Amino acid sequence: QVQLVESGGGLVQAGGSLRLSCAASGSIFSGNVMGWYRQAPGKQRERVALITGGGDSNYPDSVKGRFTISRDNAKNTVYLQMNSLKPEDTAVYYCASISLGRPRYWGQGTQVTVSS
């Protein structure tokens, strides 16, 4: 009932592309901001993309111009298109439903590994 199911992670060479998907239950998805986060070994979890219910998005400088978040409200699915990948992008990537200003529900995480 309350779940986010991720897919699309894997191995890719530097300069390549990867598209992550996160399918959420309707109760989580509806009326919520959605975000993608990542955590690399030894580092704090950071948000890499955010999208509002109306489709407005924002990104930190580290991924701006390379990553694109989108959502399909009819499918209760959020996507993260990652282009021009770098080894520094290697991390576990998580999607989350955000309400009242904070993440409330998380996906299980999917590993993205970028080789040099």
mmCIF file of C-alpha atoms in Angstrom:
data_model
loop_
_atom_site.group_PDB
_atom_site.id
_atom_site.type_symbol
_atom_site.label_atom_id
_atom_site.label_comp_id
_atom_site.label_asym_id
_atom_site.label_seq_id
_atom_site.Cartn_x
_atom_site.Cartn_y
_atom_site.Cartn_z
ATOM 1 C CA GLN A 1 0.000 0.000 0.000
ATOM 2 C CA VAL A 2 2.664 2.487 1.059
ATOM 3 C CA GLN A 3 5.667 1.844 -1.132
ATOM 4 C CA LEU A 4 8.016 3.230 -3.738
ATOM 5 C CA VAL A 5 9.521 0.776 -6.187
ATOM 6 C CA GLU A 6 12.683 1.827 -7.996
ATOM 7 C CA SER A 7 14.329 0.493 -11.110
ATOM 8 C CA GLY A 8 16.984 1.439 -13.636
ATOM 9 C CA GLY A 9 20.184 1.404 -11.617
ATOM 10 C CA GLY A 10 23.282 -0.375 -12.822
ATOM 11 C CA LEU A 11 26.735 -0.021 -14.294
ATOM 12 C CA VAL A 12 27.599 2.597 -16.887
ATOM 13 C CA GLN A 13 30.769 4.079 -18.338
ATOM 14 C CA ALA A 14 31.765 7.682 -17.761
ATOM 15 C CA GLY A 15 29.989 9.932 -20.214
ATOM 16 C CA GLY A 16 27.073 7.569 -20.507
ATOM 17 C CA SER A 17 23.448 7.904 -19.502
ATOM 18 C CA LEU A 18 21.044 6.163 -17.194
ATOM 19 C CA ARG A 19 17.361 6.607 -16.436
ATOM 20 C CA LEU A 20 15.945 5.786 -13.022
ATOM 21 C CA SER A 21 12.265 5.195 -12.361
ATOM 22 C CA CYS A 22 10.291 5.190 -9.135
ATOM 23 C CA ALA A 23 6.711 3.977 -9.031
ATOM 24 C CA ALA A 24 4.817 5.150 -5.967
ATOM 25 C CA SER A 25 1.449 4.314 -4.493
ATOM 26 C CA GLY A 26 -1.226 6.890 -5.157
ATOM 27 C CA SER A 27 -1.493 7.948 -1.521
ATOM 28 C CA ILE A 28 2.220 8.776 -1.445
ATOM 29 C CA PHE A 29 2.408 10.406 -4.850
ATOM 30 C CA SER A 30 -0.696 12.581 -4.868
ATOM 31 C CA GLY A 31 -0.267 16.054 -3.441
ATOM 32 C CA ASN A 32 3.423 15.543 -2.720
ATOM 33 C CA VAL A 33 6.678 16.971 -3.867
ATOM 34 C CA MET A 34 8.957 14.184 -5.080
ATOM 35 C CA GLY A 35 12.725 14.073 -4.872
ATOM 36 C CA TRP A 36 15.787 12.050 -5.749
ATOM 37 C CA TYR A 37 18.644 11.698 -3.278
ATOM 38 C CA ARG A 38 21.974 9.936 -3.349
ATOM 39 C CA GLN A 39 24.502 8.720 -0.833
ATOM 40 C CA ALA A 40 28.079 7.839 -1.676
ATOM 41 C CA PRO A 41 30.353 5.918 0.713
ATOM 42 C CA GLY A 42 31.601 8.153 3.509
ATOM 43 C CA LYS A 43 29.370 11.032 2.502
ATOM 44 C CA GLN A 44 26.090 12.486 3.691
ATOM 45 C CA ARG A 45 22.924 11.905 1.753
ATOM 46 C CA GLU A 46 22.223 14.768 -0.613
ATOM 47 C CA ARG A 47 19.271 15.774 -2.714
ATOM 48 C CA VAL A 48 20.033 15.826 -6.417
ATOM 49 C CA ALA A 49 16.625 16.759 -7.798
ATOM 50 C CA LEU A 50 13.199 17.912 -6.683
ATOM 51 C CA ILE A 51 9.931 18.291 -8.528
ATOM 52 C CA THR A 52 6.650 19.817 -7.424
ATOM 53 C CA GLY A 53 3.214 18.542 -8.279
ATOM 54 C CA GLY A 54 3.014 21.234 -10.931
ATOM 55 C CA GLY A 55 6.259 20.161 -12.594
ATOM 56 C CA ASP A 56 8.672 22.803 -11.314
ATOM 57 C CA SER A 57 12.118 21.402 -10.597
ATOM 58 C CA ASN A 58 15.426 22.380 -9.071
ATOM 59 C CA TYR A 59 18.932 20.908 -8.828
ATOM 60 C CA PRO A 60 22.177 21.528 -7.004
ATOM 61 C CA ASP A 61 25.121 22.818 -8.998
ATOM 62 C CA SER A 62 26.796 19.411 -8.921
ATOM 63 C CA VAL A 63 24.231 17.912 -11.300
ATOM 64 C CA LYS A 64 22.613 20.935 -12.918
ATOM 65 C CA GLY A 65 22.582 20.606 -16.678
ATOM 66 C CA ARG A 66 23.192 16.863 -16.541
ATOM 67 C CA PHE A 67 20.248 15.471 -14.556
ATOM 68 C CA THR A 68 16.562 15.962 -15.281
ATOM 69 C CA ILE A 69 13.693 14.995 -13.014
ATOM 70 C CA SER A 70 10.215 14.446 -14.384
ATOM 71 C CA ARG A 71 6.946 12.922 -13.281
ATOM 72 C CA ASP A 72 3.983 11.193 -14.830
ATOM 73 C CA ASN A 73 1.056 11.826 -12.531
ATOM 74 C CA ALA A 74 -1.196 9.382 -14.357
ATOM 75 C CA LYS A 75 1.313 6.596 -13.674
ATOM 76 C CA ASN A 76 2.335 7.755 -10.187
ATOM 77 C CA THR A 77 5.926 7.593 -11.374
ATOM 78 C CA VAL A 78 8.916 9.898 -11.065
ATOM 79 C CA TYR A 79 12.004 9.657 -13.273
ATOM 80 C CA LEU A 80 15.588 10.791 -13.118
ATOM 81 C CA GLN A 81 17.402 11.089 -16.422
ATOM 82 C CA MET A 82 21.157 11.207 -15.849
ATOM 83 C CA ASN A 83 23.434 12.230 -18.697
ATOM 84 C CA SER A 84 27.177 12.834 -18.974
ATOM 85 C CA LEU A 85 27.738 10.647 -15.948
ATOM 86 C CA LYS A 86 30.953 10.948 -13.969
ATOM 87 C CA PRO A 87 32.625 8.535 -11.546
ATOM 88 C CA GLU A 88 31.744 11.014 -8.783
ATOM 89 C CA ASP A 89 28.075 10.240 -9.446
ATOM 90 C CA THR A 90 28.563 6.719 -8.115
ATOM 91 C CA ALA A 91 26.175 6.284 -5.190
ATOM 92 C CA VAL A 92 23.017 4.641 -3.993
ATOM 93 C CA TYR A 93 20.098 6.630 -5.355
ATOM 94 C CA TYR A 94 16.803 6.942 -3.504
ATOM 95 C CA CYS A 95 13.470 8.442 -4.414
ATOM 96 C CA ALA A 96 11.304 10.009 -1.747
ATOM 97 C CA SER A 97 7.906 11.525 -1.230
ATOM 98 C CA ILE A 98 8.109 14.895 0.504
ATOM 99 C CA SER A 99 5.388 16.531 2.549
ATOM 100 C CA LEU A 100 5.356 19.291 5.148
ATOM 101 C CA GLY A 101 8.880 20.174 4.112
ATOM 102 C CA ARG A 102 10.608 16.840 4.679
ATOM 103 C CA PRO A 103 10.965 13.377 3.145
ATOM 104 C CA ARG A 104 8.301 11.044 4.486
ATOM 105 C CA TYR A 105 8.656 7.839 2.489
ATOM 106 C CA TRP A 106 11.684 6.347 0.797
ATOM 107 C CA GLY A 107 12.353 3.818 -1.884
ATOM 108 C CA GLN A 108 14.716 0.943 -1.200
ATOM 109 C CA GLY A 109 17.580 2.545 -3.084
ATOM 110 C CA THR A 110 19.279 1.497 -6.294
ATOM 111 C CA GLN A 111 23.010 1.353 -6.959
ATOM 112 C CA VAL A 112 24.477 3.489 -9.720
ATOM 113 C CA THR A 113 28.108 2.813 -10.559
ATOM 114 C CA VAL A 114 30.002 4.907 -13.099
ATOM 115 C CA SER A 115 33.322 3.533 -14.289
ATOM 116 C CA SER A 116 36.159 5.728 -15.538
#
